[in-house]
Each structure stands twice: as structure tokens, then as C-alpha cells.
mmCIF file of C-alpha atoms in Angstrom:
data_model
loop_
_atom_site.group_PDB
_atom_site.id
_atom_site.type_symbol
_atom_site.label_atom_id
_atom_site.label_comp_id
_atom_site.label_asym_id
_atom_site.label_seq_id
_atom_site.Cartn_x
_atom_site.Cartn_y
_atom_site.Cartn_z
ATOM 1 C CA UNK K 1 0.000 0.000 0.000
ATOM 2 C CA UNK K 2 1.020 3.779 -0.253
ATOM 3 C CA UNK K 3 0.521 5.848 2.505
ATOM 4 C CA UNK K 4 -1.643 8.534 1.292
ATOM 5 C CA UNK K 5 0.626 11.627 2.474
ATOM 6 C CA UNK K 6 3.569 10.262 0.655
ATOM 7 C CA UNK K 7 1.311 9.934 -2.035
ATOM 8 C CA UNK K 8 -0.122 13.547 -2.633
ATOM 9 C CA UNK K 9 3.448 14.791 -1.570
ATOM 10 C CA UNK K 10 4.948 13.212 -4.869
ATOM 11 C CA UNK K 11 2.003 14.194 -6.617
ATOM 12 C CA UNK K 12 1.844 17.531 -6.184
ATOM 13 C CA UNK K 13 5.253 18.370 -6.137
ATOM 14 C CA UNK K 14 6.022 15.970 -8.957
ATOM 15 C CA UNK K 15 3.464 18.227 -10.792
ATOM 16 C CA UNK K 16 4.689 21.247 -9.993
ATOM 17 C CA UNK K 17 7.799 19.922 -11.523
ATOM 18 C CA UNK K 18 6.879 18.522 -14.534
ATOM 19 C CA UNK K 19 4.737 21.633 -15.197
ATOM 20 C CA UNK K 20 8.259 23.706 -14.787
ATOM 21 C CA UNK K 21 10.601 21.090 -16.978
ATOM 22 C CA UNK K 22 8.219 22.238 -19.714
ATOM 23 C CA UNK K 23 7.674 25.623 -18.923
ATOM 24 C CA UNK K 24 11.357 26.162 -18.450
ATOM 25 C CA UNK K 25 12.236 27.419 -22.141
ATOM 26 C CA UNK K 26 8.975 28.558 -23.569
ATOM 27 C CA UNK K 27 7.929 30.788 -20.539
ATOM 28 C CA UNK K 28 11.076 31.451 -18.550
ATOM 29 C CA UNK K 29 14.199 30.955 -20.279
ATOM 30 C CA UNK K 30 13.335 32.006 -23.723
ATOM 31 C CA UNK K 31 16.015 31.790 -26.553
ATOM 32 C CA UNK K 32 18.583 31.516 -24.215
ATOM 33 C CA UNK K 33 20.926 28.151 -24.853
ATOM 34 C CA UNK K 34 22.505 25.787 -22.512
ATOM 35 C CA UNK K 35 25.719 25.187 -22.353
ATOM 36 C CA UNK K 36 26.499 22.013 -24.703
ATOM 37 C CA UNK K 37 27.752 19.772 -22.286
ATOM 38 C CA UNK K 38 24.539 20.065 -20.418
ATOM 39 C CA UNK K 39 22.310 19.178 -22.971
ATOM 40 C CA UNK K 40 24.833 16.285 -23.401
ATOM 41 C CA UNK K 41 23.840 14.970 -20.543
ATOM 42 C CA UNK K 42 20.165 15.851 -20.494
ATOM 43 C CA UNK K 43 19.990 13.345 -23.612
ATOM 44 C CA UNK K 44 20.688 10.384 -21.981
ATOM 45 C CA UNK K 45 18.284 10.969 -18.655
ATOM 46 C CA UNK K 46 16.083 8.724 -20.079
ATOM 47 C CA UNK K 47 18.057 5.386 -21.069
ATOM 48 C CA UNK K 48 20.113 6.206 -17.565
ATOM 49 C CA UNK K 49 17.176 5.671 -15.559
ATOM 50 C CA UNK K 50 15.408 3.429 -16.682
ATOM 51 C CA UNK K 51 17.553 0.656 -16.990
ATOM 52 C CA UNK K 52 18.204 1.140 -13.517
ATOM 53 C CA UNK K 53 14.648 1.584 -12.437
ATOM 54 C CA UNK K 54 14.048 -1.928 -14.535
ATOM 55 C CA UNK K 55 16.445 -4.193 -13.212
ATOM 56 C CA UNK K 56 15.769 -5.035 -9.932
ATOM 57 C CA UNK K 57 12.562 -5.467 -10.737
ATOM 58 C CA UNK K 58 13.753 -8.026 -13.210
ATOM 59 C CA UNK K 59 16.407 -10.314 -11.064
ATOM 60 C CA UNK K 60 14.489 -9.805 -8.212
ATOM 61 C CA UNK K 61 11.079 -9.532 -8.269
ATOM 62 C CA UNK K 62 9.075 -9.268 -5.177
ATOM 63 C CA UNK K 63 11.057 -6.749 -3.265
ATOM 64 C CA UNK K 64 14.488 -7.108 -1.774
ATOM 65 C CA UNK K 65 15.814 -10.879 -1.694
ATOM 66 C CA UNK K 66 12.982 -12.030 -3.664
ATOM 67 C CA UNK K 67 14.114 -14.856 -6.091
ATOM 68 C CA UNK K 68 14.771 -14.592 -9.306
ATOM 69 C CA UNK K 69 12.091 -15.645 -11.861
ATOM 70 C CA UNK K 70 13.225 -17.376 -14.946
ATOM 71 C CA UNK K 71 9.315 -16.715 -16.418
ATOM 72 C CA UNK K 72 9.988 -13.153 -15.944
ATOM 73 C CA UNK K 73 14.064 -12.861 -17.065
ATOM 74 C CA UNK K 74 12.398 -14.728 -20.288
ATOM 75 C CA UNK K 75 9.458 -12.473 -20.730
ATOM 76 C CA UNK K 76 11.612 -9.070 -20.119
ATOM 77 C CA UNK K 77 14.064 -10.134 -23.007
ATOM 78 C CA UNK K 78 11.517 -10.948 -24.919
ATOM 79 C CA UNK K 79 10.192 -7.317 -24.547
ATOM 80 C CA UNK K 80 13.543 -6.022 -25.254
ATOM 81 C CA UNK K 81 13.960 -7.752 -28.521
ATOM 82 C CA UNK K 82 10.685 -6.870 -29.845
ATOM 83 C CA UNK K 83 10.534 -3.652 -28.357
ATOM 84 C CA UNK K 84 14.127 -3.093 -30.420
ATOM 85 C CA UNK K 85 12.784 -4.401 -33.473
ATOM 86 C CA UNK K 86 9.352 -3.012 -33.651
ATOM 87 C CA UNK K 87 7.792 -0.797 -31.522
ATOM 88 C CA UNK K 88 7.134 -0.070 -27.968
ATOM 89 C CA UNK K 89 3.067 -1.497 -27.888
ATOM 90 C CA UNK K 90 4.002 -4.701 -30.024
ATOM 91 C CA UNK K 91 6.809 -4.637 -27.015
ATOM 92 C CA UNK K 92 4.498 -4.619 -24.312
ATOM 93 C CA UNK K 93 2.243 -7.070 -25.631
ATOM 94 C CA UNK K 94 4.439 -9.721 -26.668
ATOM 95 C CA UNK K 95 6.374 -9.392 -23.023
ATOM 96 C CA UNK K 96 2.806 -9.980 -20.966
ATOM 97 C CA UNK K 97 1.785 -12.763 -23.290
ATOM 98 C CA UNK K 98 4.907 -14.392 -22.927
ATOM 99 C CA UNK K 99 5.762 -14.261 -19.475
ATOM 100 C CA UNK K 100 1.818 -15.833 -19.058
ATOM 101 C CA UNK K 101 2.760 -19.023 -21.863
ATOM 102 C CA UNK K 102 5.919 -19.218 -20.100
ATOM 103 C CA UNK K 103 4.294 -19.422 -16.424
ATOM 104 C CA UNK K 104 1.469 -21.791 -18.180
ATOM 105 C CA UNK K 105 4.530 -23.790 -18.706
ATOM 106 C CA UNK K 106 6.334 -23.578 -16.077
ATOM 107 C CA UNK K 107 3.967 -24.421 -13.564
ATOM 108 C CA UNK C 1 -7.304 34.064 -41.878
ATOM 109 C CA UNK C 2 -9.921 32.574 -39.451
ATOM 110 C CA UNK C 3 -10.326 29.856 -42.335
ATOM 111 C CA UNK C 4 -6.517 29.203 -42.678
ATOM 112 C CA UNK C 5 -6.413 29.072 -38.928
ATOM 113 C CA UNK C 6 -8.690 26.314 -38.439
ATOM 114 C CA UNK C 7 -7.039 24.177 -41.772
ATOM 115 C CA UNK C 8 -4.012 24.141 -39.333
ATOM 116 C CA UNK C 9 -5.923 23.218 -36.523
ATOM 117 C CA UNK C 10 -7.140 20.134 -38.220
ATOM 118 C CA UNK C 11 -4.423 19.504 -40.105
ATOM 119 C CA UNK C 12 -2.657 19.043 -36.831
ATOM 120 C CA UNK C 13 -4.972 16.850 -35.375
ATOM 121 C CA UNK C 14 -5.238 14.219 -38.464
ATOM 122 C CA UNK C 15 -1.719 14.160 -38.448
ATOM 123 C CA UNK C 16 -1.104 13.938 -34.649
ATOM 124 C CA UNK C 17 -3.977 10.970 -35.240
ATOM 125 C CA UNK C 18 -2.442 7.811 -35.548
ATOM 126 C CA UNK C 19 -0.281 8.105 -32.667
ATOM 127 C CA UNK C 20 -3.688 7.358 -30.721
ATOM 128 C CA UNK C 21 -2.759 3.815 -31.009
ATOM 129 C CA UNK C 22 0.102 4.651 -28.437
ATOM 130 C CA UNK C 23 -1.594 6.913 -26.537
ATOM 131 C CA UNK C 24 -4.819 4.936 -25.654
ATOM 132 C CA UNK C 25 -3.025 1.738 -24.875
ATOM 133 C CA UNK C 26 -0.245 3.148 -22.629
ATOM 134 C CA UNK C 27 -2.751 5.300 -20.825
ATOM 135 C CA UNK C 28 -5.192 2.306 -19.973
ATOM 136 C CA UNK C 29 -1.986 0.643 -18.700
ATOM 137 C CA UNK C 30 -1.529 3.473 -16.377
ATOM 138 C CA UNK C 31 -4.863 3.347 -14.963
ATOM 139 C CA UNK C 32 -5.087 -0.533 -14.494
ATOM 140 C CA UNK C 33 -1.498 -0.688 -12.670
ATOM 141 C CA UNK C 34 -1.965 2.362 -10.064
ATOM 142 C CA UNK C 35 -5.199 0.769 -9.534
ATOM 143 C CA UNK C 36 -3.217 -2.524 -8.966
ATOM 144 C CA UNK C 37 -0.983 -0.445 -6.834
ATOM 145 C CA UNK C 38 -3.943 0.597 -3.925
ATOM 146 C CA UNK C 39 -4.288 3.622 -5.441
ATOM 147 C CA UNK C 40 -8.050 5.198 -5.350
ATOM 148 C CA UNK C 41 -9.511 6.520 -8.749
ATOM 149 C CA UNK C 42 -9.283 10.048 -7.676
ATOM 150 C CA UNK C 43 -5.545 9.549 -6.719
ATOM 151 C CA UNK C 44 -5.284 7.482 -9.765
ATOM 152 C CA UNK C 45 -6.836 10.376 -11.928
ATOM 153 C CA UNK C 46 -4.795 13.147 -9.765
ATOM 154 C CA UNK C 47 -1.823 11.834 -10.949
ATOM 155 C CA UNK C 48 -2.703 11.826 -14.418
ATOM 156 C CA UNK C 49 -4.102 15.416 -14.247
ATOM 157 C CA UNK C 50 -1.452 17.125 -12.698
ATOM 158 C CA UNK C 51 1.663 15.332 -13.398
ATOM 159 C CA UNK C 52 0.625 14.377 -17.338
ATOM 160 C CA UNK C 53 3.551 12.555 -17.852
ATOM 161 C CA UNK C 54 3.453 8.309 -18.426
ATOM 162 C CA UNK C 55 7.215 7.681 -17.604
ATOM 163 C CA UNK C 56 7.279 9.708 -14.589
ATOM 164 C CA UNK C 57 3.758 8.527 -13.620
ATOM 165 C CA UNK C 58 5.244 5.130 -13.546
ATOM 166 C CA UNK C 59 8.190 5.933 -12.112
ATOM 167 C CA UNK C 60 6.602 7.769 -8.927
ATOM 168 C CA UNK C 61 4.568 4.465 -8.479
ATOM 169 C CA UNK C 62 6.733 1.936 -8.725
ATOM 170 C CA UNK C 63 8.893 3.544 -6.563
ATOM 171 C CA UNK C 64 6.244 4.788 -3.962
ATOM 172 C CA UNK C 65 5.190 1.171 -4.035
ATOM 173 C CA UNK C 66 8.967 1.011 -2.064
ATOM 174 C CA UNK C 67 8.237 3.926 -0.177
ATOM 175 C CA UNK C 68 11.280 5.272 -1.163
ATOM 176 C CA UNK C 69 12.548 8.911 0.512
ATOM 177 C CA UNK C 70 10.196 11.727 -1.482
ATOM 178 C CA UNK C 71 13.724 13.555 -2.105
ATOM 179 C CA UNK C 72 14.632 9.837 -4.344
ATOM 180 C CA UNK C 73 11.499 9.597 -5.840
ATOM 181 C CA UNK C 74 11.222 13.236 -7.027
ATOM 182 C CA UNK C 75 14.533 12.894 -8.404
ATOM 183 C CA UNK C 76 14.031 9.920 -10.549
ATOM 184 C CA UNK C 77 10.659 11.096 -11.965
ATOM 185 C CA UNK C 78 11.715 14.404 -13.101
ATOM 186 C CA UNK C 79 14.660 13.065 -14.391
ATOM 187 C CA UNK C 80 12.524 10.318 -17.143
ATOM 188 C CA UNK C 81 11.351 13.625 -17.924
ATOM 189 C CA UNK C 82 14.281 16.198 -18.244
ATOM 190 C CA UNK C 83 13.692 15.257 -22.520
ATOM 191 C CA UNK C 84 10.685 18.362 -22.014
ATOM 192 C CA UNK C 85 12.985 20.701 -21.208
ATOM 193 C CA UNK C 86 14.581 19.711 -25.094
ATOM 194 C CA UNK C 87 10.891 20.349 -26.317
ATOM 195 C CA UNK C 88 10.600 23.212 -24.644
ATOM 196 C CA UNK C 89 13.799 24.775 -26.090
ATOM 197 C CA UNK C 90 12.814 23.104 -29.366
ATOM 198 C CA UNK C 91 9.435 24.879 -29.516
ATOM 199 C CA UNK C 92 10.525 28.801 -28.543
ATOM 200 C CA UNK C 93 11.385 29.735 -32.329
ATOM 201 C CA UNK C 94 8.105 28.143 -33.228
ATOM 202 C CA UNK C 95 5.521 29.431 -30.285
ATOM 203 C CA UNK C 96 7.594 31.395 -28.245
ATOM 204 C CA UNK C 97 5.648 35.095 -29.577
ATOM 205 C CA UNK C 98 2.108 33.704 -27.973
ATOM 206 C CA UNK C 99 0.770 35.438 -24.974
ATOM 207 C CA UNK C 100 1.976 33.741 -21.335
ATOM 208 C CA UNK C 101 -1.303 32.224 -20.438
ATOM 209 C CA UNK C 102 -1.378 30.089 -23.816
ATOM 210 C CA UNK C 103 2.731 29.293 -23.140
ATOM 211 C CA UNK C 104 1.804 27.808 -20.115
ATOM 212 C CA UNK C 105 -1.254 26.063 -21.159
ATOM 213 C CA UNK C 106 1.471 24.261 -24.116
ATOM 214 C CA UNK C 107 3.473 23.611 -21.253
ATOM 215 C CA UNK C 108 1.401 21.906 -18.685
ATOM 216 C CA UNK C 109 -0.190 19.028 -22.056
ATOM 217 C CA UNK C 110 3.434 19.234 -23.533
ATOM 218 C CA UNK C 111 3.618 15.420 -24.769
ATOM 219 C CA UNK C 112 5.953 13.519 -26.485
ATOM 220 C CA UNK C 113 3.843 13.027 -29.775
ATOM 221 C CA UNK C 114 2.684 16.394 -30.505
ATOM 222 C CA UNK C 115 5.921 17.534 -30.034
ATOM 223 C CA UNK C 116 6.927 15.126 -32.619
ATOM 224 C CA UNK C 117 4.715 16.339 -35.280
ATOM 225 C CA UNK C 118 4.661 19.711 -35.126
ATOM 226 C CA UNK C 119 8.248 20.127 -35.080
ATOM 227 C CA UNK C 120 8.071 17.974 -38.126
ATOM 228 C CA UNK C 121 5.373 19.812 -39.924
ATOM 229 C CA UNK C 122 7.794 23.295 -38.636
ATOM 230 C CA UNK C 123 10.491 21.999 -40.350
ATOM 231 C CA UNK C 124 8.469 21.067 -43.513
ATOM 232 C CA UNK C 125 7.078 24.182 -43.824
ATOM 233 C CA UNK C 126 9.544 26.970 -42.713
ATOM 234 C CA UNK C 127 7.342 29.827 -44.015
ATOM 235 C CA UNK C 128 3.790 28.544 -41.949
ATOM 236 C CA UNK C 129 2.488 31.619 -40.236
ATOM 237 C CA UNK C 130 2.845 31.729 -36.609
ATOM 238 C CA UNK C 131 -0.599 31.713 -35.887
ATOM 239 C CA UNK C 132 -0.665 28.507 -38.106
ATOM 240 C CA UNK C 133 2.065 27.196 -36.283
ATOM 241 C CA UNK C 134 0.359 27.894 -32.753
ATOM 242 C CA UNK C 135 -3.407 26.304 -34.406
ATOM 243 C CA UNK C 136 -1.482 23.034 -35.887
ATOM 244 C CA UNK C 137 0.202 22.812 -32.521
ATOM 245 C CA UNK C 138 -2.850 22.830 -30.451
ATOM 246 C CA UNK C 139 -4.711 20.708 -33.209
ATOM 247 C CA UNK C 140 -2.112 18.184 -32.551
ATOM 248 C CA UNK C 141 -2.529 18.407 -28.640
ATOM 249 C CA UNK C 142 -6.392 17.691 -28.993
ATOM 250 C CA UNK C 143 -5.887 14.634 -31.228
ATOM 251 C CA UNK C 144 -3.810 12.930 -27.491
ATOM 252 C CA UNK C 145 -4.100 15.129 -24.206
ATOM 253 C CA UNK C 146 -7.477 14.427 -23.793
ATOM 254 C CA UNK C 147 -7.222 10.507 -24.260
ATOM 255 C CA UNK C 148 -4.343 10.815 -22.010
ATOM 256 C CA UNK C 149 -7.233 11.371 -18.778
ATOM 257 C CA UNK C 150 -10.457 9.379 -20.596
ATOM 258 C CA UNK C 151 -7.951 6.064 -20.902
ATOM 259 C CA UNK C 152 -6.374 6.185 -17.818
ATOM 260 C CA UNK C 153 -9.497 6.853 -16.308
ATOM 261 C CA UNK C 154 -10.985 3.746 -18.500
ATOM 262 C CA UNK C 155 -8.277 1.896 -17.602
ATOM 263 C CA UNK C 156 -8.561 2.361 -13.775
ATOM 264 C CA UNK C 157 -12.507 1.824 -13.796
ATOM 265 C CA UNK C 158 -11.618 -2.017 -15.027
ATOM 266 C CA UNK C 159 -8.105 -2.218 -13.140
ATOM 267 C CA UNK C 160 -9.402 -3.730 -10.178
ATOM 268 C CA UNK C 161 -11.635 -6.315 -12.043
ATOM 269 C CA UNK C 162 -8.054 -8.152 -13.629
ATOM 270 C CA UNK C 163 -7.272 -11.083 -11.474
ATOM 271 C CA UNK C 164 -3.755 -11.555 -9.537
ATOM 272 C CA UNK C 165 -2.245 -14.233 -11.677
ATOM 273 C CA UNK C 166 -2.586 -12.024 -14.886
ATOM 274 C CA UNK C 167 0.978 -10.813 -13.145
ATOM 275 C CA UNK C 168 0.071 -7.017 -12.860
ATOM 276 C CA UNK C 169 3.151 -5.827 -10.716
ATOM 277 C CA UNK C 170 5.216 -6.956 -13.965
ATOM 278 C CA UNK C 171 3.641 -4.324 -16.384
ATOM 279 C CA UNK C 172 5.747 -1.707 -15.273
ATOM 280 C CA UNK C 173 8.969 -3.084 -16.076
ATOM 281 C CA UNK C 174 7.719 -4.370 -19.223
ATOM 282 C CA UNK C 175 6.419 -0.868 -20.137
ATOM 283 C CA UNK C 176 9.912 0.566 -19.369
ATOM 284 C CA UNK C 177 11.788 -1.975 -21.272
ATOM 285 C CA UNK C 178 9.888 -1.295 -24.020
ATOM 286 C CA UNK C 179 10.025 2.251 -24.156
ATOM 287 C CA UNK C 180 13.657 1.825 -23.690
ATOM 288 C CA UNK C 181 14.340 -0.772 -26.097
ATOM 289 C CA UNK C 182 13.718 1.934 -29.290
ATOM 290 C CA UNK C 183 15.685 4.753 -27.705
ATOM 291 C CA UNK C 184 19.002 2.451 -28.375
ATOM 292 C CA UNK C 185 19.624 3.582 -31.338
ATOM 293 C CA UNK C 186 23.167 5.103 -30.820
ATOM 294 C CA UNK C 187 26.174 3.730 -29.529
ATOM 295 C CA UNK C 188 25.949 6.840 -26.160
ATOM 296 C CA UNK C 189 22.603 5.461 -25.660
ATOM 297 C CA UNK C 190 23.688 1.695 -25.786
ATOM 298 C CA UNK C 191 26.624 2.225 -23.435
ATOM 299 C CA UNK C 192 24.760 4.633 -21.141
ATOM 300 C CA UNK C 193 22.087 2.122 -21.017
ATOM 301 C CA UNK C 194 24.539 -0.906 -19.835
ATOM 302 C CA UNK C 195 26.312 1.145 -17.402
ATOM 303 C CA UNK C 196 22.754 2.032 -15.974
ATOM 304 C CA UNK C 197 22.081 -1.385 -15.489
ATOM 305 C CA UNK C 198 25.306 -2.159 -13.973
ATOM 306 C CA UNK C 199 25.140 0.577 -11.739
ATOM 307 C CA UNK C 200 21.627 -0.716 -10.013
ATOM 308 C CA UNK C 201 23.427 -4.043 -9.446
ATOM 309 C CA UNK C 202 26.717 -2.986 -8.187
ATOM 310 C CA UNK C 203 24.810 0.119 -6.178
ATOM 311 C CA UNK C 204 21.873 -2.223 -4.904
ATOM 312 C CA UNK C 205 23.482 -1.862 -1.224
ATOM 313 C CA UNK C 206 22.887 1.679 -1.236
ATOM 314 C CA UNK C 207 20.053 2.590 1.206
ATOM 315 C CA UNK C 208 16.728 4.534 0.434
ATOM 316 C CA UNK C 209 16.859 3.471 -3.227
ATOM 317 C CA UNK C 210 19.260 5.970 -3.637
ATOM 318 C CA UNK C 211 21.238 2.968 -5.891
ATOM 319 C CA UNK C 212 19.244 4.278 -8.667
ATOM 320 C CA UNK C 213 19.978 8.099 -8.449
ATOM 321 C CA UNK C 214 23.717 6.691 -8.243
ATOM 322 C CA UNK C 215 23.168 4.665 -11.166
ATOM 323 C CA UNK C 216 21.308 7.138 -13.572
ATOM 324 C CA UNK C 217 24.133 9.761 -13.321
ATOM 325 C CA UNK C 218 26.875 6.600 -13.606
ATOM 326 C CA UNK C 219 24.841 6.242 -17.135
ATOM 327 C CA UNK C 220 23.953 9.896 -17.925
ATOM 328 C CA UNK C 221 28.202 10.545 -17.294
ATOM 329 C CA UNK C 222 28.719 7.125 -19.514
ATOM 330 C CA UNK C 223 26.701 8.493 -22.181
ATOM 331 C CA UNK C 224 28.155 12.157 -22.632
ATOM 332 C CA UNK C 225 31.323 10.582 -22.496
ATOM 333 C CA UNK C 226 30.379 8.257 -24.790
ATOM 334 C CA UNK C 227 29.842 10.889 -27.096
ATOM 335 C CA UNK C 228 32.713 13.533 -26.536
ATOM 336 C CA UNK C 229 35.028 10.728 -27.394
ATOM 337 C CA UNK C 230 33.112 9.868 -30.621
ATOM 338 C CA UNK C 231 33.525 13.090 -31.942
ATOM 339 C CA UNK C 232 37.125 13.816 -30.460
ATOM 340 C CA UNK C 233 37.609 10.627 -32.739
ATOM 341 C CA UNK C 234 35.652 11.419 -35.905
ATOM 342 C CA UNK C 235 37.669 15.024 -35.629
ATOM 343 C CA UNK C 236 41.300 13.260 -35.116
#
């Protein structure tokens, strides 16, 4: 469960802070340019966190010292491979329908 | 002029269209998974209201779902969407003379495919009109920002209805990995991508999930590193 305060904490102040990552050029900054070695690391943000964010949740699903899975290590390559391939929905589907075959056969 | 204005406005929505598929889909996901999560609807539809932003959406959950420190989860969720900020920049030549209010109305629905299309269609057409520009952006914006709260708001209604052994809690990292997976397409984003994952496994002693802040900048440093020496090369 998630405690409600920590809940509209985030929210708000995650939305305050969204609202301000998008704002920042159009309504505050203007034509002004960051310096290039900033932006060089704004562009990888996204494929530096998410990896991370992914992987535990791979090897060890079920919280800290949970077991490793080898339905789920299947199913998340398979979303990887499609996902690289095609397209991020073909992705997603082919990883749930997988890792459900997979724990048909498994079981 | 009124006439022209509303072409563009429609013009912008056809072609913002098809990315619907994406948008309904990923938005449904949303709502079944916080749902999933013990979220309420209204907390389920807050989040989608005020944060309007999938990755960080899921981001903030999974990671509330740890109760990680606010400080760690803030960090991480602004950070999946720090790309804006490149929109945002990307967008000032384009929409930067409209008045404040309407900025900041761009600014709160700014979303990855309208973005997309526009600054296509901007680049297509270097001598559109800026009050074109501003119509086929907004055009655009109606054809997904709506769907974003309908879906998830679909998707919660029916979220609680889905059985445990249909393996919910696994959604999210299959929705990251494959919204990573396409996003590898140069050799920065491959190696900052590796060194993010080993970063959460060599970091996963760390305390307060603060392993992944340690891990992102590992792989954001990796990355622009990455690609200073590429081009220190390709200039040698």
C-alpha cells in the first residue's frame, strides 16, 4: 500500500515539476541556450534511468531478496527484442503474453 | 485568416492521429497498474491530471510502491522527464511570440507526440504563419491530451476487475523496457544504457533506493562521455 501523504506529496510536487521542466524554455528561459555539455547529458536521462529503475525489478522480483524468476528474465528479453525491433506497444504485448505461456509452462 | 487558422488546426490533429494507437493503450496501462498499486480513482486520476507525464507517472509508483525517501522519488521522476525541457527549447522559435497564459497552457499538455509532429510539420514548412504554427500545434494536442485522462481513467474503472495471476506488478517493467528498447539507437545510448544497469546491481546496497539516483548519473556521465570521445575521434 502507499501511505496517502507520501502519495499527494509526490504528486503535487512531482506536478509542480513537470509543469516547470516544460515551462522552463517557452515561458522562462526564452532563446537563451545551454551550455552544450549540459544538454549532453540531459539526452541520456532517459536510457540512464530506466535501466536502472528496470532491473531489480527483473532479477528480483518481489522486493528485496525475492528470487529470481526465470518466467519473468524470459518475458523481459523478450520485450527487449521486440521492443528493439518493432515498436514499444508490439513490445508490451508480446512481453505480458509471454511471461503468461511461459508461467502456463512452467507451472 | 480565421479559415486558414482552423485548416491548421485540423491539419494538426489528423496528423497527430495515428499516434492514438500509443496513446490509448499506454494510458489504460496506467490506470489498471496504479489501480493494482492501492491507489483510489481520484488519486489514480490526480496523478494523471497534474503530473501528465506516463514515464514519470510510472516511475513515482513503482517507486512509492517502495516507499522510497520523497527527495529519491522526485529525483528519478523528473529526471525520465528532463527530454521536455529539449521540447521546450525546441518549440521557442516556433511558439515562443504567444501570450503567457497560452505558453503555459502548451506547457502543462506538452507530450511527447505532438511535439513530434509539429516540429516535423515546422520543419516542412519553414514559411507557416505563426498563428498557423500555434493552431497546428494545439490541433495536434487535442488529437492525445485528452485521451491521455479518458484512458487512464478507462483503464482504472476495469483495473481492479483483472485477477492476480494475470501478473500485474510486472507491467511496469515491461512498459519501461519497451520504451527503452527503441531509444538504443546510438552507440551513447547503448553504453549509457549498460552502465545504468550495472550501476543498479553494483549500487543495490545503497540505502533509500538511492542505488538508482547513483546509477542514472553513472549512465547519464557514460553516455556524454560516450559521445565527446566519438567526436574527439571522428575530428582526429
Amino acid at each position: 500500500m502507499i501511505p496517502s501523504a507520501l502519495f499527494w506529496t509526490v504528486t503535487i510536487l512531482l506536478g509542480i515539476g513537470t509543469f516547470f521542466i516544460r515551462f522552463s524554455f517557452l515561458g522562462i528561459l526564452g532563446n537563451r541556450r545551454m551550455p552544450e555539455w549540459v544538454m549532453a547529458h540531459l539526452r541520456y536521462t532517459a536510457v540512464a534511468v530506466f535501466p536502472a529503475l528496470v532491473t531489480p525489478l527483473v532479477l528480483w522480483p518481489g522486493g528485496q531478496g525475492g528470487e529470481t524468476d526465470p518466467a519473468r528474465l524470459i518475458a523481459a528479453l523478450v520485450v527487449f527484442l521486440v521492443g528493439l525491433r518493432f515498436n514499444v506497444i508490439a513490445g508490451i504485448l508480446a512481453g505480458m503474453s509471454s511471461l503468461y505461456a511461459l508461467q502456463y509452462l512452467l507451472s | 485568416m480565421m479559415v486558414r487558422t482552423r485548416q491548421s488546426f485540423w491539419r494538426g490533429f489528423w496528423d497527430c492521429a495515428p499516434f492514438m494507437v500509443i496513446v490509448v493503450p499506454y494510458a489504460m496501462l496506467f490506470g489498471v497498474v496504479a489501480r493494482d498499486a492501492g491507489l483510489d480513482i481520484y488519486q489514480v486520476m490526480a496523478m494523471s491530471v497534474l503530473v501528465v507525464a506516463g514515464a514519470s507517472q510510472f516511475t513515482a509508483l513503482a517507486l512509492m510502491q517502495e516507499h522510497a525517501p520523497v527527495i529519491v522519488i522526485l529525483a528519478a521522476s523528473l529526471a525520465v522527464n528532463l527530454r521536455m525541457a529539449m521540447y521546450s527549447a525546441a518549440l521557442v522559435p516556433h511558439l515562443g511570440h504567444l501570450r503567457l497564459r497560452t505558453r503555459a497552457l502548451i506547457s502543462y499538455l506538452m507530450v511527447d507526440q505532438s511535439f513530434a509532429v509539429s516540429v516535423r510539420k515546422y520543419a516542412e514548412e519553414p514559411d507557416m504563419k505563426p498563428d498557423a504554427k500555434a493552431a497546428y500545434y494545439f490541433g495536434a494536442l487535442l488529437a492525445v491530451g485528452p485521451l491521455w485522462y479518458i484512458c487512464t481513467f478507462a483503464g482504472a474503472a476495469v483495473g481492479q476487475a483483472i485477477p492476480p495471476m494475470f501478473s500485474l506488478d510486472f507491467a511496469v517493467p515491461v512498459c519501461f523496457i519497451a520504451m527503452t528498447a527503441p531509444m538504443l539507437r546510438s552507440l551513447p545510448h547503448v553504453v549509457a544504457a549498460f552502465a545504468s544497469v550495472a550501476g543498479a546491481i553494483v549500487f543495490s546496497w545503497m540505502p533509500y533506493n538511492l542505488w538508482l539516483i547513483a546509477a542514472a548519473l553513472l549512465a547519464m556521465i557514460a553516455g556524454a562521455q560516450t559521445e565527446f570521445y566519438l567526436k574527439r575521434k571522428a575530428q582526429a
